[in-house]
Coordinates of C-alpha atoms in Angstrom, one line a residue:
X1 CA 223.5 140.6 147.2
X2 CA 223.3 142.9 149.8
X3 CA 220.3 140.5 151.6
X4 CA 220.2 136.8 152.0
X5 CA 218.6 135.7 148.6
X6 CA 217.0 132.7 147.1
X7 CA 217.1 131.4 143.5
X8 CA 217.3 129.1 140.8
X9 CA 220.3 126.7 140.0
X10 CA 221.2 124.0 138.0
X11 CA 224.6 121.8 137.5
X12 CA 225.9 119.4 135.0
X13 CA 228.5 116.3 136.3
X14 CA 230.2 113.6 135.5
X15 CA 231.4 111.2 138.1
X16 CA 233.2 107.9 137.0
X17 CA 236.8 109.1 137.1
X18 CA 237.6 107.3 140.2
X19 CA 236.5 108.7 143.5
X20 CA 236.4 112.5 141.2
X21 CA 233.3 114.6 140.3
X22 CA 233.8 117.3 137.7
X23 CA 230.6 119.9 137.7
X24 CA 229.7 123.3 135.9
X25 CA 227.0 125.0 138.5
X26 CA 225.3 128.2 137.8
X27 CA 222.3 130.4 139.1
X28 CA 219.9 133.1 138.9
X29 CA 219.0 134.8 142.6
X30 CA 215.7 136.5 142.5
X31 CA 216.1 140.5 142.6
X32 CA 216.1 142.3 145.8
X33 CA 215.8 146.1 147.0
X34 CA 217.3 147.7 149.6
X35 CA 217.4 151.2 150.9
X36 CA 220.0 153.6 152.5
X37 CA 218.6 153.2 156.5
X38 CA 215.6 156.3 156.9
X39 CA 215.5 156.9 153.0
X40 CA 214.1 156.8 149.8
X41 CA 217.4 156.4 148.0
X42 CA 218.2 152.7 147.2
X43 CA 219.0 150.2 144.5
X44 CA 217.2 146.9 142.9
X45 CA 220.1 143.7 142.5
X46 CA 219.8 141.0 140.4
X47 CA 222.5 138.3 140.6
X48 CA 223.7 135.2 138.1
X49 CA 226.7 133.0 139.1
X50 CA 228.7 130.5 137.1
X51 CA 231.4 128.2 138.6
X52 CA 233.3 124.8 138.5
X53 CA 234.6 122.6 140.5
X54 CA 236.4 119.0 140.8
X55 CA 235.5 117.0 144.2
X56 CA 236.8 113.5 146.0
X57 CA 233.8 112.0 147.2
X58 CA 233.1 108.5 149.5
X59 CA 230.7 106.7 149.6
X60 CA 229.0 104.8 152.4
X61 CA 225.8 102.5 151.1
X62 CA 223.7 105.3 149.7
X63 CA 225.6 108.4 150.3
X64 CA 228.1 110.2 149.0
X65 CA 229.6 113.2 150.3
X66 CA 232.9 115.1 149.8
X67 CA 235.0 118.6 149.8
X68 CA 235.3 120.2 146.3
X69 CA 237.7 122.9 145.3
X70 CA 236.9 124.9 142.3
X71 CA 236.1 128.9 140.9
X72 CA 233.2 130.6 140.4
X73 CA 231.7 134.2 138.8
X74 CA 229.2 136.3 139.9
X75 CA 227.4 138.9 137.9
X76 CA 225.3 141.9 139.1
X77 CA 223.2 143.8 137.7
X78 CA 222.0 146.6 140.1
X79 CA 219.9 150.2 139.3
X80 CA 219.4 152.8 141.7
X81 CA 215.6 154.6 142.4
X82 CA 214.8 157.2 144.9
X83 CA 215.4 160.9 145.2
X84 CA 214.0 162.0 141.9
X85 CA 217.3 161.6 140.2
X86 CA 217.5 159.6 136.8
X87 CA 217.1 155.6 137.4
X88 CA 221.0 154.5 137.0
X89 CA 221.9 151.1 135.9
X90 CA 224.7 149.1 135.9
X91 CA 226.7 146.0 136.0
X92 CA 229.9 144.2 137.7
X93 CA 231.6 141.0 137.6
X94 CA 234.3 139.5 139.7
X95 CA 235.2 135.7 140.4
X96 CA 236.7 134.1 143.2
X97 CA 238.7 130.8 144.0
X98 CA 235.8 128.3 145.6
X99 CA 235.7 125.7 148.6
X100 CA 232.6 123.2 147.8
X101 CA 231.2 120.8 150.5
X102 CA 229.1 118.3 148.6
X103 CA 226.9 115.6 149.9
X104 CA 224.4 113.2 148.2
X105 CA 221.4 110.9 149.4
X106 CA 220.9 107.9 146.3
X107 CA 217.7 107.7 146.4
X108 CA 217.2 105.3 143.3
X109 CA 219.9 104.7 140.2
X110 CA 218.3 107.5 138.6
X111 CA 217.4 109.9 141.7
X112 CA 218.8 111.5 144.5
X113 CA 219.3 114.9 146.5
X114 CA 221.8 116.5 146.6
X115 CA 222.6 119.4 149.0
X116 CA 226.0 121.7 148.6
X117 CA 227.5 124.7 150.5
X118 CA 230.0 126.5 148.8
X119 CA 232.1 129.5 150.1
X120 CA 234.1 131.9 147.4
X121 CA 236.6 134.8 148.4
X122 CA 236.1 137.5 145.8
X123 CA 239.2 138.3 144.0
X124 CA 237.7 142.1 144.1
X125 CA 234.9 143.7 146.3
X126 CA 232.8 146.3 144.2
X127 CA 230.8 149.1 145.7
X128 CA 227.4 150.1 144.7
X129 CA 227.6 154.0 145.5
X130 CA 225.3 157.1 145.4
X131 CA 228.0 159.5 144.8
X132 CA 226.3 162.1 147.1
X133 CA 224.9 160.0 149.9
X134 CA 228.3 157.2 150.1
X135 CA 228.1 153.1 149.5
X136 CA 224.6 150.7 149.7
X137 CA 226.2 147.9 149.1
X138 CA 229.9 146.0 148.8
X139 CA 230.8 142.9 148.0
X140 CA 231.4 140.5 150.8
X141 CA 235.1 139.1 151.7
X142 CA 233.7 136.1 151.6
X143 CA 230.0 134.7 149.8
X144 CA 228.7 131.4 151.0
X145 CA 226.0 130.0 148.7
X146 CA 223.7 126.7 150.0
X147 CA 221.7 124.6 147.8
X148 CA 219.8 121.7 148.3
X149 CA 217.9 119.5 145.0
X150 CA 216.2 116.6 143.1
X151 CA 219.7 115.4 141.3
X152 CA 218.5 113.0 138.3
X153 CA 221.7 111.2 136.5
X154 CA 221.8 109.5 133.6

Protein backbone atom coordinates (compact mmCIF):
# COMPACT_ATOMS: atom_id res chain seq x y z
CA UNK A 1 0.00 0.00 0.00
CA UNK A 2 1.38 3.10 -0.89
CA UNK A 3 0.20 4.50 2.85
CA UNK A 4 0.46 2.95 6.26
CA UNK A 5 -2.89 0.86 6.31
CA UNK A 6 -5.05 -0.88 8.79
CA UNK A 7 -7.14 -4.04 8.45
CA UNK A 8 -8.58 -7.17 9.24
CA UNK A 9 -6.61 -10.57 9.96
CA UNK A 10 -7.06 -13.78 11.14
CA UNK A 11 -4.65 -17.05 11.67
CA UNK A 12 -5.18 -20.69 12.26
CA UNK A 13 -2.20 -22.71 14.52
CA UNK A 14 -1.39 -25.60 15.98
CA UNK A 15 1.24 -25.69 18.69
CA UNK A 16 2.13 -29.09 20.39
CA UNK A 17 4.94 -30.24 18.15
CA UNK A 18 7.51 -29.51 20.65
CA UNK A 19 8.67 -26.01 21.18
CA UNK A 20 7.08 -25.43 17.13
CA UNK A 21 4.04 -23.42 15.99
CA UNK A 22 2.81 -24.00 12.51
CA UNK A 23 0.24 -20.95 11.35
CA UNK A 24 -1.65 -19.98 8.03
CA UNK A 25 -2.29 -15.89 8.55
CA UNK A 26 -4.13 -13.82 6.14
CA UNK A 27 -5.70 -10.25 5.78
CA UNK A 28 -7.82 -7.74 4.23
CA UNK A 29 -6.27 -3.85 4.56
CA UNK A 30 -8.94 -1.38 4.14
CA UNK A 31 -8.63 0.65 0.67
CA UNK A 32 -6.76 3.73 0.48
CA UNK A 33 -6.27 6.70 -2.24
CA UNK A 34 -3.57 8.55 -3.07
CA UNK A 35 -2.77 11.22 -5.50
CA UNK A 36 0.24 12.22 -7.82
CA UNK A 37 1.63 15.39 -5.37
CA UNK A 38 -0.59 18.84 -6.86
CA UNK A 39 -3.06 16.57 -8.93
CA UNK A 40 -6.11 15.05 -9.59
CA UNK A 41 -4.61 11.96 -11.11
CA UNK A 42 -4.41 9.08 -8.59
CA UNK A 43 -5.46 5.51 -7.80
CA UNK A 44 -7.70 3.62 -5.05
CA UNK A 45 -5.66 0.16 -3.43
CA UNK A 46 -7.09 -2.55 -1.96
CA UNK A 47 -4.75 -5.18 -0.38
CA UNK A 48 -5.28 -9.11 0.78
CA UNK A 49 -2.32 -11.17 2.10
CA UNK A 50 -1.87 -14.80 2.69
CA UNK A 51 1.23 -16.46 4.40
CA UNK A 52 2.72 -19.23 6.57
CA UNK A 53 5.03 -19.74 8.76
CA UNK A 54 6.72 -22.38 11.41
CA UNK A 55 8.16 -20.59 14.73
CA UNK A 56 10.32 -21.91 18.01
CA UNK A 57 8.72 -20.36 20.80
CA UNK A 58 9.66 -20.27 24.91
CA UNK A 59 7.89 -19.88 27.30
CA UNK A 60 8.38 -18.09 30.63
CA UNK A 61 5.00 -18.56 33.12
CA UNK A 62 2.41 -16.98 30.92
CA UNK A 63 4.25 -15.83 27.89
CA UNK A 64 5.37 -17.09 25.01
CA UNK A 65 7.34 -15.42 22.46
CA UNK A 66 9.53 -16.50 19.56
CA UNK A 67 11.09 -15.75 15.83
CA UNK A 68 9.19 -17.44 12.95
CA UNK A 69 10.36 -17.92 9.47
CA UNK A 70 7.88 -18.47 6.77
CA UNK A 71 6.27 -16.94 3.14
CA UNK A 72 3.66 -14.84 2.41
CA UNK A 73 1.45 -13.34 -0.76
CA UNK A 74 0.11 -10.23 -1.26
CA UNK A 75 -2.64 -9.26 -3.66
CA UNK A 76 -3.62 -5.76 -5.01
CA UNK A 77 -6.11 -4.62 -6.49
CA UNK A 78 -5.67 -0.89 -7.55
CA UNK A 79 -7.86 1.53 -10.20
CA UNK A 80 -6.86 4.74 -11.34
CA UNK A 81 -9.48 8.08 -11.25
CA UNK A 82 -8.65 11.61 -12.16
CA UNK A 83 -8.09 13.46 -15.39
CA UNK A 84 -11.17 12.53 -17.20
CA UNK A 85 -9.67 9.48 -18.65
CA UNK A 86 -11.54 5.95 -18.39
CA UNK A 87 -11.35 4.52 -14.63
CA UNK A 88 -8.50 1.64 -15.13
CA UNK A 89 -8.44 -1.31 -13.04
CA UNK A 90 -6.21 -3.84 -12.28
CA UNK A 91 -4.53 -6.43 -10.20
CA UNK A 92 -0.92 -7.84 -9.14
CA UNK A 93 0.44 -10.52 -7.00
CA UNK A 94 3.88 -11.28 -5.76
CA UNK A 95 5.10 -13.21 -2.61
CA UNK A 96 8.09 -12.97 -0.56
CA UNK A 97 10.22 -15.14 1.82
CA UNK A 98 8.95 -13.90 5.65
CA UNK A 99 10.86 -13.18 9.07
CA UNK A 100 7.87 -13.44 11.92
CA UNK A 101 8.54 -12.09 15.52
CA UNK A 102 5.73 -13.62 17.60
CA UNK A 103 4.85 -13.04 21.14
CA UNK A 104 1.93 -14.22 23.36
CA UNK A 105 0.36 -13.10 26.81
CA UNK A 106 -1.90 -16.43 28.25
CA UNK A 107 -4.38 -14.84 29.60
CA UNK A 108 -6.57 -17.95 30.58
CA UNK A 109 -6.31 -21.76 28.91
CA UNK A 110 -8.66 -20.56 26.37
CA UNK A 111 -7.52 -16.79 25.93
CA UNK A 112 -4.76 -14.69 25.23
CA UNK A 113 -3.24 -11.82 22.92
CA UNK A 114 -1.16 -12.24 20.75
CA UNK A 115 0.83 -9.46 18.99
CA UNK A 116 3.27 -10.24 15.75
CA UNK A 117 5.58 -8.21 13.48
CA UNK A 118 6.48 -9.68 10.40
CA UNK A 119 8.82 -8.26 7.67
CA UNK A 120 8.68 -9.96 3.83
CA UNK A 121 11.19 -8.97 0.92
CA UNK A 122 9.17 -9.06 -2.25
CA UNK A 123 10.44 -11.48 -4.72
CA UNK A 124 9.23 -8.63 -7.36
CA UNK A 125 8.35 -4.91 -6.87
CA UNK A 126 5.37 -3.88 -9.24
CA UNK A 127 4.62 -0.29 -10.36
CA UNK A 128 1.32 1.24 -10.52
CA UNK A 129 1.93 3.76 -13.55
CA UNK A 130 0.00 6.48 -15.39
CA UNK A 131 1.62 5.98 -18.66
CA UNK A 132 1.66 9.73 -19.33
CA UNK A 133 2.40 11.24 -15.92
CA UNK A 134 5.24 8.19 -14.65
CA UNK A 135 4.79 5.71 -11.35
CA UNK A 136 2.22 6.45 -8.04
CA UNK A 137 3.14 3.70 -6.41
CA UNK A 138 5.94 0.60 -6.17
CA UNK A 139 6.24 -2.05 -4.11
CA UNK A 140 8.49 -1.70 -1.16
CA UNK A 141 11.93 -3.74 -0.83
CA UNK A 142 10.87 -4.69 2.11
CA UNK A 143 6.81 -4.71 3.85
CA UNK A 144 6.65 -5.00 7.52
CA UNK A 145 3.09 -5.86 8.73
CA UNK A 146 2.15 -5.56 12.85
CA UNK A 147 -0.73 -7.09 14.35
CA UNK A 148 -1.81 -7.29 17.71
CA UNK A 149 -5.25 -9.66 18.88
CA UNK A 150 -7.74 -11.67 21.15
CA UNK A 151 -6.09 -15.30 20.34
CA UNK A 152 -8.83 -18.01 21.56
CA UNK A 153 -7.40 -21.77 21.28
CA UNK A 154 -9.07 -24.66 21.48
Amino acid sequence: MPLAAAGLGAALATEGLGPLRLELHGGYYFPQRTTFERSTLGGRFELFTVGGCICRLWSFEFLQWGPCLGAAVHHVRASGFGGGAAQRIGSTSWWGPSLRLYARAQLSPALGISVALEGVVPMSRPQFVFSDIGVLHRVGAVTVQASIGPEVRF
